[in-house]
Amino acid sequence: MTLTVVDHPLVQHKLTLMRNKSTPTNQFRQLLREISHLIAYEVTRNLPLENRTIETPMTTMQAPVLAGKKLALVSILRAGNGLLDGILELIPSARVGFVGLYRDEKTLKPVQYYFKVPDDLAHRVVIAVDPMLATGNSSVAAIDLLKGAGAQNIKFLCLLASPEGIIRMQETHPDVDIVTAAVDEKLSDIGYILPGLGDAGDRMFGTK
Ligand code: URA
């Protein structure tokens, strides 16, 4: 497994604005969209290319295009949708899936309520997106489901990760590379990332 922290100054600046509790919902969403482009750039860095013959106005050339089947982006609902929208702007032809998991606030364990993913996951690079890798419970459960549906090449893209969540993912799914904008200090006793940015879903949808 590789852990990539996207420490680009633009990403770090935008992340600080997102962490600030006085940043309103509309700005939070806009920042998430912008930052998702920059993180998606990293998560797709090693995608294989193949050459295609094309005609430029001047001549014929062999030019690189992404090889193989189209990517599958899988949003872990609901907060994943904020990242998904931005990444789709960058990779508009990607296929899209959704995994619905909510966190039981007492046990902190994930409960599945929805699962719909593209066919042929086995032949696609699958990028699972969720802004917060906190306890890792829901992320690991989502990856379990994706592997159950045939996915073999999965990357996990988030905005913030806790050390605990990274270890959990590493131990359970050592084949899954993680790309994040930051690794924070720790988890709170109710499973929130500290210092974090609060509840990503509430911040992006204004539900609290
Ligand atoms: N989910 C969130 O939205 N925020 C956290 O800090 C942890 C999990």
PDB file of C-alpha atoms and ligand atoms in Angstrom:
ATOM      1  CA  MET A   1       0.000   0.000   0.000  1.00  0.00           C
ATOM      2  CA  THR A   2       1.142   3.545  -0.604  1.00  0.00           C
ATOM      3  CA  LEU A   3      -0.029   6.575   1.321  1.00  0.00           C
ATOM      4  CA  THR A   4       0.185   9.819  -0.654  1.00  0.00           C
ATOM      5  CA  VAL A   5      -0.323  13.112   1.165  1.00  0.00           C
ATOM      6  CA  VAL A   6      -0.998  15.837  -1.369  1.00  0.00           C
ATOM      7  CA  ASP A   7       0.999  18.619   0.239  1.00  0.00           C
ATOM      8  CA  HIS A   8       0.615  21.085  -2.632  1.00  0.00           C
ATOM      9  CA  PRO A   9       0.267  24.650  -1.284  1.00  0.00           C
ATOM     10  CA  LEU A  10      -3.076  25.199  -3.014  1.00  0.00           C
ATOM     11  CA  VAL A  11      -4.482  22.047  -1.441  1.00  0.00           C
ATOM     12  CA  GLN A  12      -3.217  23.002   2.000  1.00  0.00           C
ATOM     13  CA  HIS A  13      -4.577  26.536   1.703  1.00  0.00           C
ATOM     14  CA  LYS A  14      -8.008  25.357   0.615  1.00  0.00           C
ATOM     15  CA  LEU A  15      -8.048  22.711   3.328  1.00  0.00           C
ATOM     16  CA  THR A  16      -7.388  25.338   5.996  1.00  0.00           C
ATOM     17  CA  LEU A  17     -10.351  27.355   4.713  1.00  0.00           C
ATOM     18  CA  MET A  18     -12.499  24.230   4.860  1.00  0.00           C
ATOM     19  CA  ARG A  19     -11.421  23.418   8.407  1.00  0.00           C
ATOM     20  CA  ASN A  20     -12.380  26.885   9.633  1.00  0.00           C
ATOM     21  CA  LYS A  21     -15.759  26.575  11.298  1.00  0.00           C
ATOM     22  CA  SER A  22     -16.855  29.997  10.098  1.00  0.00           C
ATOM     23  CA  THR A  23     -16.597  28.949   6.442  1.00  0.00           C
ATOM     24  CA  PRO A  24     -20.206  28.747   5.222  1.00  0.00           C
ATOM     25  CA  THR A  25     -21.769  25.800   3.393  1.00  0.00           C
ATOM     26  CA  ASN A  26     -21.639  27.266  -0.117  1.00  0.00           C
ATOM     27  CA  GLN A  27     -17.943  28.131   0.214  1.00  0.00           C
ATOM     28  CA  PHE A  28     -17.192  24.754   1.796  1.00  0.00           C
ATOM     29  CA  ARG A  29     -18.768  22.995  -1.187  1.00  0.00           C
ATOM     30  CA  GLN A  30     -16.918  25.162  -3.679  1.00  0.00           C
ATOM     31  CA  LEU A  31     -13.608  24.521  -1.917  1.00  0.00           C
ATOM     32  CA  LEU A  32     -14.282  20.802  -1.841  1.00  0.00           C
ATOM     33  CA  ARG A  33     -14.922  20.865  -5.574  1.00  0.00           C
ATOM     34  CA  GLU A  34     -11.678  22.737  -6.218  1.00  0.00           C
ATOM     35  CA  ILE A  35      -9.604  20.567  -3.913  1.00  0.00           C
ATOM     36  CA  SER A  36     -11.061  17.380  -5.395  1.00  0.00           C
ATOM     37  CA  HIS A  37      -9.560  18.312  -8.777  1.00  0.00           C
ATOM     38  CA  LEU A  38      -6.126  18.624  -7.244  1.00  0.00           C
ATOM     39  CA  ILE A  39      -6.331  15.371  -5.288  1.00  0.00           C
ATOM     40  CA  ALA A  40      -7.770  13.527  -8.281  1.00  0.00           C
ATOM     41  CA  TYR A  41      -4.720  14.663 -10.215  1.00  0.00           C
ATOM     42  CA  GLU A  42      -2.544  12.682  -7.768  1.00  0.00           C
ATOM     43  CA  VAL A  43      -4.728   9.592  -7.527  1.00  0.00           C
ATOM     44  CA  THR A  44      -4.687   9.213 -11.299  1.00  0.00           C
ATOM     45  CA  ARG A  45      -0.963   9.909 -11.697  1.00  0.00           C
ATOM     46  CA  ASN A  46       0.032   6.321 -12.496  1.00  0.00           C
ATOM     47  CA  LEU A  47      -2.855   5.316 -14.734  1.00  0.00           C
ATOM     48  CA  PRO A  48      -1.581   3.297 -17.686  1.00  0.00           C
ATOM     49  CA  LEU A  49      -1.523   4.892 -21.128  1.00  0.00           C
ATOM     50  CA  GLU A  50      -1.604   3.377 -24.579  1.00  0.00           C
ATOM     51  CA  ASN A  51      -0.897   4.952 -27.934  1.00  0.00           C
ATOM     52  CA  ARG A  52      -3.603   5.728 -30.466  1.00  0.00           C
ATOM     53  CA  THR A  53      -3.075   6.864 -34.030  1.00  0.00           C
ATOM     54  CA  ILE A  54      -4.563  10.305 -34.620  1.00  0.00           C
ATOM     55  CA  GLU A  55      -4.347  12.989 -37.289  1.00  0.00           C
ATOM     56  CA  THR A  56      -3.262  16.426 -36.151  1.00  0.00           C
ATOM     57  CA  PRO A  57      -3.830  19.236 -38.671  1.00  0.00           C
ATOM     58  CA  MET A  58      -0.148  18.706 -39.610  1.00  0.00           C
ATOM     59  CA  THR A  59       0.517  14.993 -39.634  1.00  0.00           C
ATOM     60  CA  THR A  60      -0.269  11.540 -38.265  1.00  0.00           C
ATOM     61  CA  MET A  61       1.029  10.668 -34.826  1.00  0.00           C
ATOM     62  CA  GLN A  62       0.886   8.064 -32.127  1.00  0.00           C
ATOM     63  CA  ALA A  63      -0.650   9.886 -29.159  1.00  0.00           C
ATOM     64  CA  PRO A  64      -1.252   8.627 -25.601  1.00  0.00           C
ATOM     65  CA  VAL A  65      -4.729   7.974 -24.211  1.00  0.00           C
ATOM     66  CA  LEU A  66      -5.790   6.218 -21.022  1.00  0.00           C
ATOM     67  CA  ALA A  67      -5.593   2.465 -21.514  1.00  0.00           C
ATOM     68  CA  GLY A  68      -8.261  -0.097 -20.762  1.00  0.00           C
ATOM     69  CA  LYS A  69     -11.811   0.311 -19.560  1.00  0.00           C
ATOM     70  CA  LYS A  70     -13.047   3.581 -18.158  1.00  0.00           C
ATOM     71  CA  LEU A  71     -12.430   4.304 -14.494  1.00  0.00           C
ATOM     72  CA  ALA A  72     -15.079   3.626 -11.912  1.00  0.00           C
ATOM     73  CA  LEU A  73     -15.592   6.296  -9.274  1.00  0.00           C
ATOM     74  CA  VAL A  74     -17.450   5.065  -6.227  1.00  0.00           C
ATOM     75  CA  SER A  75     -18.906   7.561  -3.803  1.00  0.00           C
ATOM     76  CA  ILE A  76     -19.387   6.469  -0.242  1.00  0.00           C
ATOM     77  CA  LEU A  77     -22.628   8.234   0.613  1.00  0.00           C
ATOM     78  CA  ARG A  78     -23.342  10.831   1.493  1.00  0.00           C
ATOM     79  CA  ALA A  79     -20.213  12.887   1.993  1.00  0.00           C
ATOM     80  CA  GLY A  80     -18.446  11.151  -0.903  1.00  0.00           C
ATOM     81  CA  ASN A  81     -20.738  12.987  -3.306  1.00  0.00           C
ATOM     82  CA  GLY A  82     -18.965  16.284  -2.699  1.00  0.00           C
ATOM     83  CA  LEU A  83     -15.669  14.804  -3.878  1.00  0.00           C
ATOM     84  CA  LEU A  84     -17.355  12.853  -6.659  1.00  0.00           C
ATOM     85  CA  ASP A  85     -18.807  15.943  -8.350  1.00  0.00           C
ATOM     86  CA  GLY A  86     -15.424  17.614  -8.620  1.00  0.00           C
ATOM     87  CA  ILE A  87     -13.620  14.510  -9.847  1.00  0.00           C
ATOM     88  CA  LEU A  88     -16.267  13.929 -12.491  1.00  0.00           C
ATOM     89  CA  GLU A  89     -15.476  17.364 -13.900  1.00  0.00           C
ATOM     90  CA  LEU A  90     -11.922  16.143 -14.404  1.00  0.00           C
ATOM     91  CA  ILE A  91     -12.806  12.630 -15.601  1.00  0.00           C
ATOM     92  CA  PRO A  92     -16.240  13.101 -17.183  1.00  0.00           C
ATOM     93  CA  SER A  93     -16.377   9.690 -18.844  1.00  0.00           C
ATOM     94  CA  ALA A  94     -15.797   7.723 -15.634  1.00  0.00           C
ATOM     95  CA  ARG A  95     -18.455   5.244 -14.574  1.00  0.00           C
ATOM     96  CA  VAL A  96     -20.022   5.961 -11.206  1.00  0.00           C
ATOM     97  CA  GLY A  97     -21.135   3.795  -8.330  1.00  0.00           C
ATOM     98  CA  PHE A  98     -22.575   4.461  -4.896  1.00  0.00           C
ATOM     99  CA  VAL A  99     -22.172   2.700  -1.598  1.00  0.00           C
ATOM    100  CA  GLY A 100     -24.634   3.763   1.068  1.00  0.00           C
ATOM    101  CA  LEU A 101     -23.337   3.276   4.573  1.00  0.00           C
ATOM    102  CA  TYR A 102     -24.285   5.153   7.669  1.00  0.00           C
ATOM    103  CA  ARG A 103     -22.448   5.143  10.896  1.00  0.00           C
ATOM    104  CA  ASP A 104     -24.335   3.835  13.893  1.00  0.00           C
ATOM    105  CA  GLU A 105     -23.497   6.580  16.369  1.00  0.00           C
ATOM    106  CA  LYS A 106     -23.464   4.159  19.301  1.00  0.00           C
ATOM    107  CA  THR A 107     -21.307   1.364  17.919  1.00  0.00           C
ATOM    108  CA  LEU A 108     -19.570   3.532  15.255  1.00  0.00           C
ATOM    109  CA  LYS A 109     -20.071   0.497  12.987  1.00  0.00           C
ATOM    110  CA  PRO A 110     -21.194   0.932   9.373  1.00  0.00           C
ATOM    111  CA  VAL A 111     -24.665  -0.147   8.297  1.00  0.00           C
ATOM    112  CA  GLN A 112     -25.292  -0.702   4.559  1.00  0.00           C
ATOM    113  CA  TYR A 113     -28.435   0.734   2.971  1.00  0.00           C
ATOM    114  CA  TYR A 114     -27.484   1.050  -0.723  1.00  0.00           C
ATOM    115  CA  PHE A 115     -25.095  -0.547  -3.207  1.00  0.00           C
ATOM    116  CA  LYS A 116     -25.042   0.117  -6.947  1.00  0.00           C
ATOM    117  CA  VAL A 117     -21.826  -0.076  -8.936  1.00  0.00           C
ATOM    118  CA  PRO A 118     -20.832  -0.381 -12.622  1.00  0.00           C
ATOM    119  CA  ASP A 119     -20.471  -3.807 -14.235  1.00  0.00           C
ATOM    120  CA  ASP A 120     -17.051  -5.228 -14.859  1.00  0.00           C
ATOM    121  CA  LEU A 121     -15.423  -3.766 -11.779  1.00  0.00           C
ATOM    122  CA  ALA A 122     -12.780  -6.461 -12.139  1.00  0.00           C
ATOM    123  CA  HIS A 123     -11.447  -4.747 -15.266  1.00  0.00           C
ATOM    124  CA  ARG A 124     -11.549  -1.182 -14.051  1.00  0.00           C
ATOM    125  CA  VAL A 125      -9.435   0.985 -11.819  1.00  0.00           C
ATOM    126  CA  VAL A 126     -11.854   1.778  -8.989  1.00  0.00           C
ATOM    127  CA  ILE A 127     -11.458   4.999  -7.048  1.00  0.00           C
ATOM    128  CA  ALA A 128     -13.497   4.997  -3.843  1.00  0.00           C
ATOM    129  CA  VAL A 129     -14.104   8.483  -2.470  1.00  0.00           C
ATOM    130  CA  ASP A 130     -15.013   9.608   1.016  1.00  0.00           C
ATOM    131  CA  PRO A 131     -13.755  12.890   2.488  1.00  0.00           C
ATOM    132  CA  MET A 132     -13.021  11.434   5.934  1.00  0.00           C
ATOM    133  CA  LEU A 133     -11.020   8.309   6.730  1.00  0.00           C
ATOM    134  CA  ALA A 134     -11.795   8.374  10.457  1.00  0.00           C
ATOM    135  CA  THR A 135     -12.191   5.043  12.301  1.00  0.00           C
ATOM    136  CA  GLY A 136     -11.890   3.361   8.924  1.00  0.00           C
ATOM    137  CA  ASN A 137     -14.955   1.246   9.687  1.00  0.00           C
ATOM    138  CA  SER A 138     -17.139   2.496   6.843  1.00  0.00           C
ATOM    139  CA  SER A 139     -14.259   2.834   4.379  1.00  0.00           C
ATOM    140  CA  VAL A 140     -13.112  -0.716   5.058  1.00  0.00           C
ATOM    141  CA  ALA A 141     -16.699  -1.978   4.777  1.00  0.00           C
ATOM    142  CA  ALA A 142     -17.102  -0.154   1.457  1.00  0.00           C
ATOM    143  CA  ILE A 143     -13.898  -1.725   0.123  1.00  0.00           C
ATOM    144  CA  ASP A 144     -15.128  -5.144   1.324  1.00  0.00           C
ATOM    145  CA  LEU A 145     -18.285  -4.636  -0.746  1.00  0.00           C
ATOM    146  CA  LEU A 146     -16.347  -3.455  -3.802  1.00  0.00           C
ATOM    147  CA  LYS A 147     -14.061  -6.469  -3.644  1.00  0.00           C
ATOM    148  CA  GLY A 148     -17.147  -8.662  -3.244  1.00  0.00           C
ATOM    149  CA  ALA A 149     -18.392  -7.126  -6.506  1.00  0.00           C
ATOM    150  CA  GLY A 150     -15.132  -8.080  -8.235  1.00  0.00           C
ATOM    151  CA  ALA A 151     -12.949  -4.975  -7.886  1.00  0.00           C
ATOM    152  CA  GLN A 152      -9.261  -5.818  -7.899  1.00  0.00           C
ATOM    153  CA  ASN A 153      -7.550  -2.490  -8.366  1.00  0.00           C
ATOM    154  CA  ILE A 154      -8.902  -0.050  -5.810  1.00  0.00           C
ATOM    155  CA  LYS A 155      -7.618   3.323  -4.697  1.00  0.00           C
ATOM    156  CA  PHE A 156      -9.048   5.270  -1.802  1.00  0.00           C
ATOM    157  CA  LEU A 157      -9.268   9.038  -2.049  1.00  0.00           C
ATOM    158  CA  CYS A 158     -10.061  11.221   0.942  1.00  0.00           C
ATOM    159  CA  LEU A 159      -9.523  14.710   2.237  1.00  0.00           C
ATOM    160  CA  LEU A 160      -8.506  13.947   5.809  1.00  0.00           C
ATOM    161  CA  ALA A 161      -7.253  10.740   7.344  1.00  0.00           C
ATOM    162  CA  SER A 162      -6.629   9.774  10.957  1.00  0.00           C
ATOM    163  CA  PRO A 163      -3.604   7.641  11.840  1.00  0.00           C
ATOM    164  CA  GLU A 164      -6.048   5.049  13.231  1.00  0.00           C
ATOM    165  CA  GLY A 165      -8.011   4.920   9.976  1.00  0.00           C
ATOM    166  CA  ILE A 166      -4.870   4.522   7.902  1.00  0.00           C
ATOM    167  CA  ILE A 167      -3.664   1.638  10.067  1.00  0.00           C
ATOM    168  CA  ARG A 168      -7.067  -0.023   9.893  1.00  0.00           C
ATOM    169  CA  MET A 169      -7.163   0.267   6.113  1.00  0.00           C
ATOM    170  CA  GLN A 170      -3.560  -0.887   5.802  1.00  0.00           C
ATOM    171  CA  GLU A 171      -4.195  -3.953   7.947  1.00  0.00           C
ATOM    172  CA  THR A 172      -7.448  -4.945   6.271  1.00  0.00           C
ATOM    173  CA  HIS A 173      -6.776  -3.937   2.676  1.00  0.00           C
ATOM    174  CA  PRO A 174      -3.013  -3.662   2.194  1.00  0.00           C
ATOM    175  CA  ASP A 175      -3.478  -3.590  -1.597  1.00  0.00           C
ATOM    176  CA  VAL A 176      -5.461  -0.331  -1.521  1.00  0.00           C
ATOM    177  CA  ASP A 177      -3.459   2.865  -2.050  1.00  0.00           C
ATOM    178  CA  ILE A 178      -4.619   5.914  -0.099  1.00  0.00           C
ATOM    179  CA  VAL A 179      -4.432   9.497  -1.322  1.00  0.00           C
ATOM    180  CA  THR A 180      -5.297  12.260   1.149  1.00  0.00           C
ATOM    181  CA  ALA A 181      -4.753  15.984   1.617  1.00  0.00           C
ATOM    182  CA  ALA A 182      -3.655  15.569   5.250  1.00  0.00           C
ATOM    183  CA  VAL A 183      -3.137  13.094   8.051  1.00  0.00           C
ATOM    184  CA  ASP A 184      -4.510  14.597  11.248  1.00  0.00           C
ATOM    185  CA  GLU A 185      -3.527  14.011  14.844  1.00  0.00           C
ATOM    186  CA  LYS A 186      -6.031  11.482  16.166  1.00  0.00           C
ATOM    187  CA  LEU A 187      -9.660  10.459  16.628  1.00  0.00           C
ATOM    188  CA  SER A 188     -11.928  11.968  19.244  1.00  0.00           C
ATOM    189  CA  ASP A 189     -13.672   9.604  21.644  1.00  0.00           C
ATOM    190  CA  ILE A 190     -16.744   9.692  19.398  1.00  0.00           C
ATOM    191  CA  GLY A 191     -14.743   8.811  16.289  1.00  0.00           C
ATOM    192  CA  TYR A 192     -14.338  12.277  14.780  1.00  0.00           C
ATOM    193  CA  ILE A 193     -11.046  13.407  13.297  1.00  0.00           C
ATOM    194  CA  LEU A 194      -9.073  15.932  15.375  1.00  0.00           C
ATOM    195  CA  PRO A 195      -8.455  18.734  14.585  1.00  0.00           C
ATOM    196  CA  GLY A 196     -10.491  17.763  11.503  1.00  0.00           C
ATOM    197  CA  LEU A 197     -13.253  19.835   9.980  1.00  0.00           C
ATOM    198  CA  GLY A 198     -16.320  18.487  11.756  1.00  0.00           C
ATOM    199  CA  ASP A 199     -18.949  16.395  10.031  1.00  0.00           C
ATOM    200  CA  ALA A 200     -18.125  16.600   6.322  1.00  0.00           C
ATOM    201  CA  GLY A 201     -21.695  15.785   5.243  1.00  0.00           C
ATOM    202  CA  ASP A 202     -23.190  18.437   7.512  1.00  0.00           C
ATOM    203  CA  ARG A 203     -20.602  21.001   6.436  1.00  0.00           C
ATOM    204  CA  MET A 204     -21.260  20.421   2.718  1.00  0.00           C
ATOM    205  CA  PHE A 205     -25.030  20.063   2.847  1.00  0.00           C
ATOM    206  CA  GLY A 206     -25.776  22.509   5.674  1.00  0.00           C
ATOM    207  CA  THR A 207     -27.682  19.950   7.703  1.00  0.00           C
ATOM    208  CA  LYS A 208     -26.462  21.251  11.063  1.00  0.00           C
TER     209      LYS A 208
HETATM  210  N1  URA B   1     -16.943  11.729   9.482  1.00  0.00           N
HETATM  211  C1  URA B   1     -16.922  13.074   9.416  1.00  0.00           C
HETATM  212  O1  URA B   1     -17.674  13.679   8.671  1.00  0.00           O
HETATM  213  N2  URA B   1     -16.052  13.749  10.190  1.00  0.00           N
HETATM  214  C2  URA B   1     -15.199  13.148  11.028  1.00  0.00           C
HETATM  215  O2  URA B   1     -14.410  13.822  11.700  1.00  0.00           O
HETATM  216  C3  URA B   1     -15.248  11.739  11.090  1.00  0.00           C
HETATM  217  C4  URA B   1     -16.124  11.050  10.306  1.00  0.00           C
END
